[in-house]
PDB file of C-alpha atoms in Angstrom:
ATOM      1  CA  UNK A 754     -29.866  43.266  79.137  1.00  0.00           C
ATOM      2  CA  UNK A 755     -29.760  43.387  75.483  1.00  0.00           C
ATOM      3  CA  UNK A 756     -26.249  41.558  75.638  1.00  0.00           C
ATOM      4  CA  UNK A 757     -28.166  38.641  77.455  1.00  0.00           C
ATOM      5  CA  UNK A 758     -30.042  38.201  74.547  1.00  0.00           C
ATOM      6  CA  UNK A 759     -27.260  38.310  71.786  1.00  0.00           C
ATOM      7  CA  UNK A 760     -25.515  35.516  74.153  1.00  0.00           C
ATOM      8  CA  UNK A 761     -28.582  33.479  74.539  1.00  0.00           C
ATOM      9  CA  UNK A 762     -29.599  33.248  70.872  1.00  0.00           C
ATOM     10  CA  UNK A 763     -27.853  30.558  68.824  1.00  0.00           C
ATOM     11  CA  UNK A 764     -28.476  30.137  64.941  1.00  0.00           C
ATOM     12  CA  UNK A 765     -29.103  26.488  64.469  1.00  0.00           C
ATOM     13  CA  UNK A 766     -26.973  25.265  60.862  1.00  0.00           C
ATOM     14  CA  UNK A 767     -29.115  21.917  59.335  1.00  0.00           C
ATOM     15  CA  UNK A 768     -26.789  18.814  61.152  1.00  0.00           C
ATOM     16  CA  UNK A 769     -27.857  16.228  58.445  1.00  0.00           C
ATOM     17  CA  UNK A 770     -27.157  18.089  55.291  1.00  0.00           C
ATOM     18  CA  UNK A 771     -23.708  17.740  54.274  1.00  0.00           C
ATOM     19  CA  UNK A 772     -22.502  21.323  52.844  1.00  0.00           C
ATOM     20  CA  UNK A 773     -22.627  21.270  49.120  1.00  0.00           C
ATOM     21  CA  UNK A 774     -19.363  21.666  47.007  1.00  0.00           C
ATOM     22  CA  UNK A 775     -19.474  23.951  44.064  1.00  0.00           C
ATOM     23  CA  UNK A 776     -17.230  24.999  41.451  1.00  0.00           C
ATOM     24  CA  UNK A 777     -17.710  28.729  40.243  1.00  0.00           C
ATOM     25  CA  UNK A 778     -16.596  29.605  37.008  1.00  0.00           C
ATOM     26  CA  UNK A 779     -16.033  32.564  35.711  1.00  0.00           C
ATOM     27  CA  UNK A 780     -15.669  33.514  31.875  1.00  0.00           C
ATOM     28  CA  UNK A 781     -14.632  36.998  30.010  1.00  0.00           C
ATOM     29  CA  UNK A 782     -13.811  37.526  26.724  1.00  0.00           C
ATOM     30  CA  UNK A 783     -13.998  40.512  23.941  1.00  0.00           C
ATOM     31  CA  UNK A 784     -15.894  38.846  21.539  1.00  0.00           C
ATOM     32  CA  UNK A 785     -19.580  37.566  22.687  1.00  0.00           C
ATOM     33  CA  UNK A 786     -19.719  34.666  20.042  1.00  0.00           C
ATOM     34  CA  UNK A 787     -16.561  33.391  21.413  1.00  0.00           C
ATOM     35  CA  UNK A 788     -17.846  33.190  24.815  1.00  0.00           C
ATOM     36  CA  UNK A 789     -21.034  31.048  23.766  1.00  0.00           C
ATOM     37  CA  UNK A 790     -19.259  28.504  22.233  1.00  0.00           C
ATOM     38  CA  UNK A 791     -16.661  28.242  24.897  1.00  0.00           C
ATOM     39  CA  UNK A 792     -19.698  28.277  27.857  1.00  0.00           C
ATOM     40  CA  UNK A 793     -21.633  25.364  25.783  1.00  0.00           C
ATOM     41  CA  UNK A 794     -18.607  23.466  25.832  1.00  0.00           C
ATOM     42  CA  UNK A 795     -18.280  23.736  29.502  1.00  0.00           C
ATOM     43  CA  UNK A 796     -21.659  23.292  30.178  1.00  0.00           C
ATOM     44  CA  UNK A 797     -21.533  20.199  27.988  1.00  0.00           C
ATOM     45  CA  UNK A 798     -18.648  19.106  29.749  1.00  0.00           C
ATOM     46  CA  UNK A 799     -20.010  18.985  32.709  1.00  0.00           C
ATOM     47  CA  UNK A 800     -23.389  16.931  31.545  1.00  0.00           C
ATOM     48  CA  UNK A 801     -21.388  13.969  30.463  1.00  0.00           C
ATOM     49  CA  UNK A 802     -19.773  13.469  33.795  1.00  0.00           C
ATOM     50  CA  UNK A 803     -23.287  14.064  35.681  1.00  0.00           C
ATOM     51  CA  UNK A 804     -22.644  16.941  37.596  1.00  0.00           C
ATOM     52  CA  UNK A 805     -25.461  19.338  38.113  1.00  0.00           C
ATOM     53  CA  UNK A 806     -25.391  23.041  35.881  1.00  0.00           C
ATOM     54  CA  UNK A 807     -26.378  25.992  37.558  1.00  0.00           C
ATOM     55  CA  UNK A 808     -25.869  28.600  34.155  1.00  0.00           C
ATOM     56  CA  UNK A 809     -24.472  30.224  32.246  1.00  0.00           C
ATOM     57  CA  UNK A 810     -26.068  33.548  34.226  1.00  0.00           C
ATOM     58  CA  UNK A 811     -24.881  36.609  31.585  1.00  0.00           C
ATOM     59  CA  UNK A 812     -23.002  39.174  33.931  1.00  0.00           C
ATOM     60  CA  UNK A 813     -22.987  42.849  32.841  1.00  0.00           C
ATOM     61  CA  UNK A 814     -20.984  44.062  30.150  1.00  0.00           C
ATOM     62  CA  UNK A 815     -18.024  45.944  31.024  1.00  0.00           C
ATOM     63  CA  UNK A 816     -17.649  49.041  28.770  1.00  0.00           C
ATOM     64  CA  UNK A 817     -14.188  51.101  29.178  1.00  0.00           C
ATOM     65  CA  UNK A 818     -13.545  54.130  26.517  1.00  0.00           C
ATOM     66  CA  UNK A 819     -10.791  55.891  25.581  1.00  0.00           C
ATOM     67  CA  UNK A 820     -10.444  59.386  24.258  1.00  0.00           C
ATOM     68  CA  UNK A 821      -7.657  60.196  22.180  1.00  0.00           C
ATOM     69  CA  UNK A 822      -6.328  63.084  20.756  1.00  0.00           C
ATOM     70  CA  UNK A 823      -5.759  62.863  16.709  1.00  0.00           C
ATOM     71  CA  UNK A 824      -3.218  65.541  16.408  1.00  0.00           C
ATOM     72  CA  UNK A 825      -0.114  65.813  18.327  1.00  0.00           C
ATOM     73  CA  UNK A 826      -0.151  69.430  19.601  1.00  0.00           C
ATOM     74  CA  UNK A 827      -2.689  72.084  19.018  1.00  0.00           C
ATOM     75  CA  UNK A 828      -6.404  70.695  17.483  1.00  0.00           C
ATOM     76  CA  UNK A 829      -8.341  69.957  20.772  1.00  0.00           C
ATOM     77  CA  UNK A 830     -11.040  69.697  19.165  1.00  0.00           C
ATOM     78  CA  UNK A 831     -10.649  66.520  16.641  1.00  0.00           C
ATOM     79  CA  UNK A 832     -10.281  63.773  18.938  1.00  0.00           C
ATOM     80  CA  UNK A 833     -11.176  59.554  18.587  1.00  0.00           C
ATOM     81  CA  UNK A 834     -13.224  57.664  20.602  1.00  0.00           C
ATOM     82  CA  UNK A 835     -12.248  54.670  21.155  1.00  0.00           C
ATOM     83  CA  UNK A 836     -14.669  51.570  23.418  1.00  0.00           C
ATOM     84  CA  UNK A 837     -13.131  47.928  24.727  1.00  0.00           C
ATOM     85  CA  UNK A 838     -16.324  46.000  25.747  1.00  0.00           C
ATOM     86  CA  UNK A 839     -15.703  42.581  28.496  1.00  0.00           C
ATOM     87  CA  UNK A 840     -17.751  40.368  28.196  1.00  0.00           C
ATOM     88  CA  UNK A 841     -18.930  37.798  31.154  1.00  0.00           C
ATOM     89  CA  UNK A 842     -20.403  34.618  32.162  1.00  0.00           C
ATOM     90  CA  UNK A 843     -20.868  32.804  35.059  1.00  0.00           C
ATOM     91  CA  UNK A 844     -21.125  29.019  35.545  1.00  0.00           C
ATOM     92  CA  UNK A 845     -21.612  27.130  38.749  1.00  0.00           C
ATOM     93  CA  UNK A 846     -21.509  23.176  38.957  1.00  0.00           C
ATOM     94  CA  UNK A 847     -22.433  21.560  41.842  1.00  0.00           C
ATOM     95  CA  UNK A 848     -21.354  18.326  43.503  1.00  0.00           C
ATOM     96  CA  UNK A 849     -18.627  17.813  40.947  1.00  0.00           C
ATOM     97  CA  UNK A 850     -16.944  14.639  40.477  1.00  0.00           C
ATOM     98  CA  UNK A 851     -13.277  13.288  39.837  1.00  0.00           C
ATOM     99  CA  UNK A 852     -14.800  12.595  36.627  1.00  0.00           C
ATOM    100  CA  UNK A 853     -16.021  16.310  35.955  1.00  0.00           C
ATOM    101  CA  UNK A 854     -12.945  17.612  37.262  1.00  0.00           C
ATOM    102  CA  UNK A 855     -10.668  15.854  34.658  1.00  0.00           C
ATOM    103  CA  UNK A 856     -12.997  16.600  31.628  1.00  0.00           C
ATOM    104  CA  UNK A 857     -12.533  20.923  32.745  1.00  0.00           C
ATOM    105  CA  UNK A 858      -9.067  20.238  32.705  1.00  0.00           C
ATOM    106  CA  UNK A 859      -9.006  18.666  29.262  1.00  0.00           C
ATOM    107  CA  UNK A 860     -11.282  21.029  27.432  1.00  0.00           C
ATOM    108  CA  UNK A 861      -9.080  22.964  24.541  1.00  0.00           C
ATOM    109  CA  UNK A 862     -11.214  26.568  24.531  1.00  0.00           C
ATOM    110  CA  UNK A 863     -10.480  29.572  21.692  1.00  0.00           C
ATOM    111  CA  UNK A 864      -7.923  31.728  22.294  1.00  0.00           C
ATOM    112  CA  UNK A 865      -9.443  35.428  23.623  1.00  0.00           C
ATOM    113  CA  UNK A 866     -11.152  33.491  26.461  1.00  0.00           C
ATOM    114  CA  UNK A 867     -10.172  34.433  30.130  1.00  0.00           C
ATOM    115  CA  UNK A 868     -11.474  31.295  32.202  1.00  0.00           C
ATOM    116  CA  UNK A 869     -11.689  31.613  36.119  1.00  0.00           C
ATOM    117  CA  UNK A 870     -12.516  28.871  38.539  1.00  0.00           C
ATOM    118  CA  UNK A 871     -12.952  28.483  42.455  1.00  0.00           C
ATOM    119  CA  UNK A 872     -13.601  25.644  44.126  1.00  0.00           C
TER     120      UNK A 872
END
């Protein structure tokens, strides 16, 4: 009986909205000043060509560490610390244009930035 029911009930999608496209960017970088400037150039980017700006939403930092050993062989105890700290931002622009397209492709960002994008 209950497999009736699964077979009977249909999720209805909305027929007159067309699906929206998005592009989903994705930005890391080690240095947090870096990734400001290079996310208001996007975002500026984007502005001129009239697309719509969901961003940029701050994604947590990612911290790794590394322990190292100072001496070679026997001193256990005297050891560095060392910490490499990514960090993220995430930028979504919706309906984008030809126009919008081209201008992402043209932008010249800093070196140290690590830019993803899905369409």
């Amino acid at each position: 009986m209950s497999e009736e029911k699964k077979a009977k009930v249909k999720v209805k999608a909305d027929e007159g909205v067309a699906p929206v496209q998005r592009i989903r960017i994705k930005i890391k970088a080690f240095d947090h000043k870096i990734i400001d400037q290079s996310t208001r150039t996007i975002i500026e980017a984007g502005e001129r060509t009239g697309a719509t700006i969901k961003g940029p939403i701050p994604l947590p930092v990612e911290k790794k560490k590394y322990t190292v050993n100072r001496s070679t062989f026997v001193h256990k105890d005297a050891r560095d610390q060392y910490e490499m700290r990514v960090h993220k931002r995430l930028i979504d622009i919706l309906n984008p244009g030809q126009k919008t397209i081209d201008a992402l492709m043209s932008l010249n960002l800093p070196a140290g930035v690590d830019v993803e994008i899905k369409m």
